[in-house]
PDB file of C-alpha atoms in Angstrom:
ATOM      1  CA  MET A   1     -45.614  12.119 -71.233  1.00  0.00           C
ATOM      2  CA  SER A   2     -42.480  12.417 -69.177  1.00  0.00           C
ATOM      3  CA  THR A   3     -40.668   9.488 -67.638  1.00  0.00           C
ATOM      4  CA  PRO A   4     -40.461   9.549 -63.839  1.00  0.00           C
ATOM      5  CA  ARG A   5     -36.975  10.210 -62.586  1.00  0.00           C
ATOM      6  CA  LYS A   6     -35.373   7.716 -60.289  1.00  0.00           C
ATOM      7  CA  ARG A   7     -33.894   8.976 -57.071  1.00  0.00           C
ATOM      8  CA  SER A   8     -30.165   8.754 -56.903  1.00  0.00           C
ATOM      9  CA  ALA A   9     -28.786   6.739 -54.004  1.00  0.00           C
ATOM     10  CA  SER A  10     -25.914   9.190 -53.816  1.00  0.00           C
ATOM     11  CA  LYS A  11     -28.144  12.085 -52.794  1.00  0.00           C
ATOM     12  CA  ARG A  12     -27.480  13.620 -49.453  1.00  0.00           C
ATOM     13  CA  GLY A  13     -29.352  11.900 -46.662  1.00  0.00           C
ATOM     14  CA  ALA A  14     -30.206   8.815 -48.720  1.00  0.00           C
ATOM     15  CA  PRO A  15     -30.130   5.539 -46.823  1.00  0.00           C
ATOM     16  CA  THR A  16     -26.941   3.606 -47.131  1.00  0.00           C
ATOM     17  CA  SER A  17     -26.640  -0.099 -47.610  1.00  0.00           C
ATOM     18  CA  SER A  18     -24.014  -2.699 -48.016  1.00  0.00           C
ATOM     19  CA  VAL A  19     -24.424  -5.284 -50.698  1.00  0.00           C
ATOM     20  CA  ALA A  20     -22.504  -8.434 -50.029  1.00  0.00           C
ATOM     21  CA  SER A  21     -19.893  -9.075 -52.718  1.00  0.00           C
ATOM     22  CA  ALA A  22     -21.211 -12.619 -52.603  1.00  0.00           C
ATOM     23  CA  PRO A  23     -24.350 -13.720 -50.800  1.00  0.00           C
ATOM     24  CA  ARG A  24     -23.625 -14.952 -47.296  1.00  0.00           C
ATOM     25  CA  LEU A  25     -25.078 -18.274 -46.207  1.00  0.00           C
ATOM     26  CA  LEU A  26     -27.163 -17.729 -43.083  1.00  0.00           C
ATOM     27  CA  ALA A  27     -28.681 -21.148 -42.489  1.00  0.00           C
ATOM     28  CA  ARG A  28     -29.850 -24.445 -43.885  1.00  0.00           C
ATOM     29  CA  VAL A  29     -33.066 -25.673 -42.302  1.00  0.00           C
ATOM     30  CA  ARG A  30     -34.775 -29.018 -42.953  1.00  0.00           C
ATOM     31  CA  VAL A  31     -38.537 -28.683 -43.269  1.00  0.00           C
ATOM     32  CA  PRO A  32     -40.992 -31.562 -43.688  1.00  0.00           C
ATOM     33  CA  VAL A  33     -43.568 -31.428 -46.451  1.00  0.00           C
ATOM     34  CA  ARG A  34     -46.919 -31.921 -44.735  1.00  0.00           C
ATOM     35  CA  TRP A  35     -49.923 -33.645 -46.266  1.00  0.00           C
ATOM     36  CA  GLY A  36     -51.925 -30.489 -45.519  1.00  0.00           C
ATOM     37  CA  ASP A  37     -49.607 -28.499 -47.837  1.00  0.00           C
ATOM     38  CA  LEU A  38     -51.059 -30.269 -50.897  1.00  0.00           C
ATOM     39  CA  ASP A  39     -53.606 -28.763 -53.249  1.00  0.00           C
ATOM     40  CA  ALA A  40     -56.264 -30.373 -55.456  1.00  0.00           C
ATOM     41  CA  PHE A  41     -53.584 -31.399 -57.984  1.00  0.00           C
ATOM     42  CA  ASN A  42     -51.784 -33.445 -55.297  1.00  0.00           C
ATOM     43  CA  HIS A  43     -48.676 -31.292 -55.220  1.00  0.00           C
ATOM     44  CA  VAL A  44     -47.547 -28.638 -52.762  1.00  0.00           C
ATOM     45  CA  ASN A  45     -49.633 -25.478 -53.025  1.00  0.00           C
ATOM     46  CA  ASN A  46     -47.692 -22.378 -54.047  1.00  0.00           C
ATOM     47  CA  ALA A  47     -48.487 -20.556 -50.783  1.00  0.00           C
ATOM     48  CA  ALA A  48     -46.751 -23.292 -48.765  1.00  0.00           C
ATOM     49  CA  PHE A  49     -43.374 -22.312 -50.250  1.00  0.00           C
ATOM     50  CA  LEU A  50     -43.584 -18.933 -48.501  1.00  0.00           C
ATOM     51  CA  VAL A  51     -44.419 -20.724 -45.254  1.00  0.00           C
ATOM     52  CA  TYR A  52     -41.354 -22.967 -45.662  1.00  0.00           C
ATOM     53  CA  ALA A  53     -39.156 -19.881 -46.166  1.00  0.00           C
ATOM     54  CA  GLN A  54     -40.776 -18.195 -43.156  1.00  0.00           C
ATOM     55  CA  GLU A  55     -40.146 -21.228 -40.939  1.00  0.00           C
ATOM     56  CA  ALA A  56     -36.489 -21.236 -41.981  1.00  0.00           C
ATOM     57  CA  ARG A  57     -36.133 -17.495 -41.281  1.00  0.00           C
ATOM     58  CA  LEU A  58     -37.670 -17.924 -37.821  1.00  0.00           C
ATOM     59  CA  GLU A  59     -35.341 -20.850 -37.085  1.00  0.00           C
ATOM     60  CA  TRP A  60     -32.387 -18.671 -38.158  1.00  0.00           C
ATOM     61  CA  LEU A  61     -33.560 -15.699 -36.083  1.00  0.00           C
ATOM     62  CA  ALA A  62     -34.056 -17.878 -33.005  1.00  0.00           C
ATOM     63  CA  GLY A  63     -30.482 -19.125 -33.302  1.00  0.00           C
ATOM     64  CA  ILE A  64     -28.536 -15.925 -33.905  1.00  0.00           C
ATOM     65  CA  GLY A  65     -28.328 -14.816 -30.287  1.00  0.00           C
ATOM     66  CA  GLY A  66     -28.469 -11.220 -29.229  1.00  0.00           C
ATOM     67  CA  GLN A  67     -31.453  -8.907 -29.220  1.00  0.00           C
ATOM     68  CA  TRP A  68     -33.087  -8.901 -32.658  1.00  0.00           C
ATOM     69  CA  PHE A  69     -36.472  -7.498 -31.595  1.00  0.00           C
ATOM     70  CA  ASP A  70     -38.149  -5.746 -28.686  1.00  0.00           C
ATOM     71  CA  GLU A  71     -41.117  -3.452 -28.127  1.00  0.00           C
ATOM     72  CA  SER A  72     -39.486  -0.670 -30.166  1.00  0.00           C
ATOM     73  CA  ALA A  73     -38.068  -2.676 -33.097  1.00  0.00           C
ATOM     74  CA  MET A  74     -39.772  -5.620 -34.805  1.00  0.00           C
ATOM     75  CA  PRO A  75     -39.301  -7.190 -38.236  1.00  0.00           C
ATOM     76  CA  VAL A  76     -41.991  -7.188 -40.901  1.00  0.00           C
ATOM     77  CA  VAL A  77     -41.874  -8.622 -44.400  1.00  0.00           C
ATOM     78  CA  ALA A  78     -42.124  -5.698 -46.816  1.00  0.00           C
ATOM     79  CA  ALA A  79     -41.768  -7.741 -50.014  1.00  0.00           C
ATOM     80  CA  ALA A  80     -41.740 -11.404 -50.977  1.00  0.00           C
ATOM     81  CA  HIS A  81     -40.895 -13.077 -54.268  1.00  0.00           C
ATOM     82  CA  VAL A  82     -40.925 -16.754 -55.247  1.00  0.00           C
ATOM     83  CA  ASN A  83     -39.866 -18.478 -58.469  1.00  0.00           C
ATOM     84  CA  TYR A  84     -41.439 -21.912 -58.735  1.00  0.00           C
ATOM     85  CA  ARG A  85     -38.911 -24.225 -60.414  1.00  0.00           C
ATOM     86  CA  ARG A  86     -40.118 -27.807 -59.899  1.00  0.00           C
ATOM     87  CA  GLN A  87     -43.224 -29.467 -58.501  1.00  0.00           C
ATOM     88  CA  LEU A  88     -43.018 -30.813 -54.995  1.00  0.00           C
ATOM     89  CA  ALA A  89     -45.115 -33.744 -53.812  1.00  0.00           C
ATOM     90  CA  TRP A  90     -45.799 -35.454 -50.512  1.00  0.00           C
ATOM     91  CA  PRO A  91     -44.137 -37.228 -48.804  1.00  0.00           C
ATOM     92  CA  ALA A  92     -40.874 -35.345 -49.076  1.00  0.00           C
ATOM     93  CA  ARG A  93     -38.273 -33.547 -47.009  1.00  0.00           C
ATOM     94  CA  ILE A  94     -36.753 -30.335 -48.159  1.00  0.00           C
ATOM     95  CA  THR A  95     -33.967 -28.034 -47.089  1.00  0.00           C
ATOM     96  CA  VAL A  96     -34.400 -24.269 -47.120  1.00  0.00           C
ATOM     97  CA  GLU A  97     -31.139 -22.399 -47.657  1.00  0.00           C
ATOM     98  CA  LEU A  98     -31.055 -18.751 -46.563  1.00  0.00           C
ATOM     99  CA  GLU A  99     -28.556 -16.142 -47.743  1.00  0.00           C
ATOM    100  CA  ALA A 100     -28.171 -12.452 -46.949  1.00  0.00           C
ATOM    101  CA  THR A 101     -27.914 -10.618 -50.262  1.00  0.00           C
ATOM    102  CA  ARG A 102     -28.296  -7.024 -49.043  1.00  0.00           C
ATOM    103  CA  VAL A 103     -27.964  -5.356 -45.663  1.00  0.00           C
ATOM    104  CA  GLY A 104     -29.407  -1.855 -45.497  1.00  0.00           C
ATOM    105  CA  THR A 105     -29.947   0.739 -42.822  1.00  0.00           C
ATOM    106  CA  THR A 106     -33.394  -0.503 -41.790  1.00  0.00           C
ATOM    107  CA  SER A 107     -33.827  -3.642 -43.888  1.00  0.00           C
ATOM    108  CA  VAL A 108     -32.199  -6.846 -45.029  1.00  0.00           C
ATOM    109  CA  THR A 109     -32.841  -8.881 -48.167  1.00  0.00           C
ATOM    110  CA  ILE A 110     -32.790 -12.608 -47.565  1.00  0.00           C
ATOM    111  CA  ALA A 111     -32.715 -15.012 -50.496  1.00  0.00           C
ATOM    112  CA  HIS A 112     -34.164 -18.483 -50.080  1.00  0.00           C
ATOM    113  CA  ARG A 113     -33.687 -21.704 -52.036  1.00  0.00           C
ATOM    114  CA  ILE A 114     -35.949 -24.650 -51.405  1.00  0.00           C
ATOM    115  CA  VAL A 115     -34.145 -27.823 -52.435  1.00  0.00           C
ATOM    116  CA  ALA A 116     -34.678 -31.553 -52.111  1.00  0.00           C
ATOM    117  CA  GLU A 117     -33.062 -32.830 -48.931  1.00  0.00           C
ATOM    118  CA  GLY A 118     -29.707 -34.306 -49.848  1.00  0.00           C
ATOM    119  CA  ASP A 119     -29.767 -32.951 -53.428  1.00  0.00           C
ATOM    120  CA  ALA A 120     -29.052 -29.208 -53.593  1.00  0.00           C
ATOM    121  CA  ALA A 121     -29.141 -29.394 -57.401  1.00  0.00           C
ATOM    122  CA  CYS A 122     -32.872 -30.227 -57.261  1.00  0.00           C
ATOM    123  CA  VAL A 123     -34.313 -26.737 -56.735  1.00  0.00           C
ATOM    124  CA  HIS A 124     -38.067 -26.607 -56.160  1.00  0.00           C
ATOM    125  CA  ALA A 125     -38.233 -22.836 -55.628  1.00  0.00           C
ATOM    126  CA  ASP A 126     -36.109 -19.786 -54.995  1.00  0.00           C
ATOM    127  CA  GLY A 127     -36.719 -16.134 -54.300  1.00  0.00           C
ATOM    128  CA  GLU A 128     -36.236 -13.500 -51.654  1.00  0.00           C
ATOM    129  CA  VAL A 129     -37.898 -11.439 -48.977  1.00  0.00           C
ATOM    130  CA  VAL A 130     -37.163  -7.944 -47.757  1.00  0.00           C
ATOM    131  CA  MET A 131     -37.454  -7.664 -43.992  1.00  0.00           C
ATOM    132  CA  VAL A 132     -37.763  -4.173 -42.516  1.00  0.00           C
ATOM    133  CA  TRP A 133     -37.429  -3.419 -38.817  1.00  0.00           C
ATOM    134  CA  ILE A 134     -40.101  -0.998 -37.635  1.00  0.00           C
ATOM    135  CA  ASP A 135     -41.230   0.736 -34.486  1.00  0.00           C
ATOM    136  CA  PRO A 136     -44.616  -0.983 -34.074  1.00  0.00           C
ATOM    137  CA  ALA A 137     -46.174   1.968 -32.239  1.00  0.00           C
ATOM    138  CA  ALA A 138     -45.188   4.507 -34.889  1.00  0.00           C
ATOM    139  CA  GLY A 139     -45.196   2.175 -37.890  1.00  0.00           C
ATOM    140  CA  THR A 140     -41.942   3.689 -39.115  1.00  0.00           C
ATOM    141  CA  PRO A 141     -38.624   2.031 -40.009  1.00  0.00           C
ATOM    142  CA  VAL A 142     -35.869   1.892 -37.403  1.00  0.00           C
ATOM    143  CA  PRO A 143     -32.197   0.918 -37.758  1.00  0.00           C
ATOM    144  CA  LEU A 144     -31.405  -2.779 -37.972  1.00  0.00           C
ATOM    145  CA  PRO A 145     -30.532  -4.288 -34.607  1.00  0.00           C
ATOM    146  CA  ASP A 146     -26.809  -4.909 -34.217  1.00  0.00           C
ATOM    147  CA  ALA A 147     -27.445  -8.652 -33.795  1.00  0.00           C
ATOM    148  CA  ILE A 148     -29.099  -8.825 -37.237  1.00  0.00           C
ATOM    149  CA  ARG A 149     -26.414  -6.747 -38.943  1.00  0.00           C
ATOM    150  CA  LEU A 150     -23.666  -8.900 -37.436  1.00  0.00           C
ATOM    151  CA  ALA A 151     -25.435 -12.182 -38.273  1.00  0.00           C
ATOM    152  CA  CYS A 152     -25.970 -11.105 -41.897  1.00  0.00           C
ATOM    153  CA  GLN A 153     -22.460  -9.815 -42.397  1.00  0.00           C
ATOM    154  CA  SER A 154     -20.711 -12.790 -40.819  1.00  0.00           C
ATOM    155  CA  GLY A 155     -22.992 -15.492 -42.222  1.00  0.00           C
ATOM    156  CA  ALA A 156     -23.315 -18.974 -40.812  1.00  0.00           C
ATOM    157  CA  GLU A 157     -20.488 -20.241 -38.671  1.00  0.00           C
ATOM    158  CA  SER A 158     -21.008 -23.700 -40.054  1.00  0.00           C
ATOM    159  CA  ALA A 159     -22.834 -25.342 -42.902  1.00  0.00           C
ATOM    160  CA  GLU A 160     -24.660 -27.656 -40.509  1.00  0.00           C
ATOM    161  CA  THR A 161     -28.278 -28.191 -41.405  1.00  0.00           C
ATOM    162  CA  THR A 162     -30.785 -27.752 -38.614  1.00  0.00           C
ATOM    163  CA  SER A 163     -34.072 -29.596 -38.467  1.00  0.00           C
ATOM    164  CA  LYS A 164     -37.430 -28.014 -37.941  1.00  0.00           C
TER     165      LYS A 164
END
């Protein structure tokens, strides 16, 4: 049985991407832990962590300025990954830190860390999502909007934490 060959990124016509030499901080967003996020074991259900990351991404997107979507280019999550590091209970407040780790032609990889508010060393979860901009009518990828590319490459102008 032969091993499938991987495509080389250096092939002609292959999408290009820029990988940040170091991840760029995009935002820190405070998110409350809600009683409804708990499961039968009285800790935050694993699905809620993806919602926390989503809320932080939307807060970041709303604050970047510029046109980041319209009827011909909208973001979708193509992949999501979460590492669960420490249980989280209610009541609690957390901070979601977002970093751009890869900026491609049509997509961006955004890492997230969910930490205890006021204690960044207490990591409850981390992971990443790949967001792809698509033409919703055609369902095909389109180039990243300039506002997204600029926001990811420049990072956050300040380390101020915003509240949700």
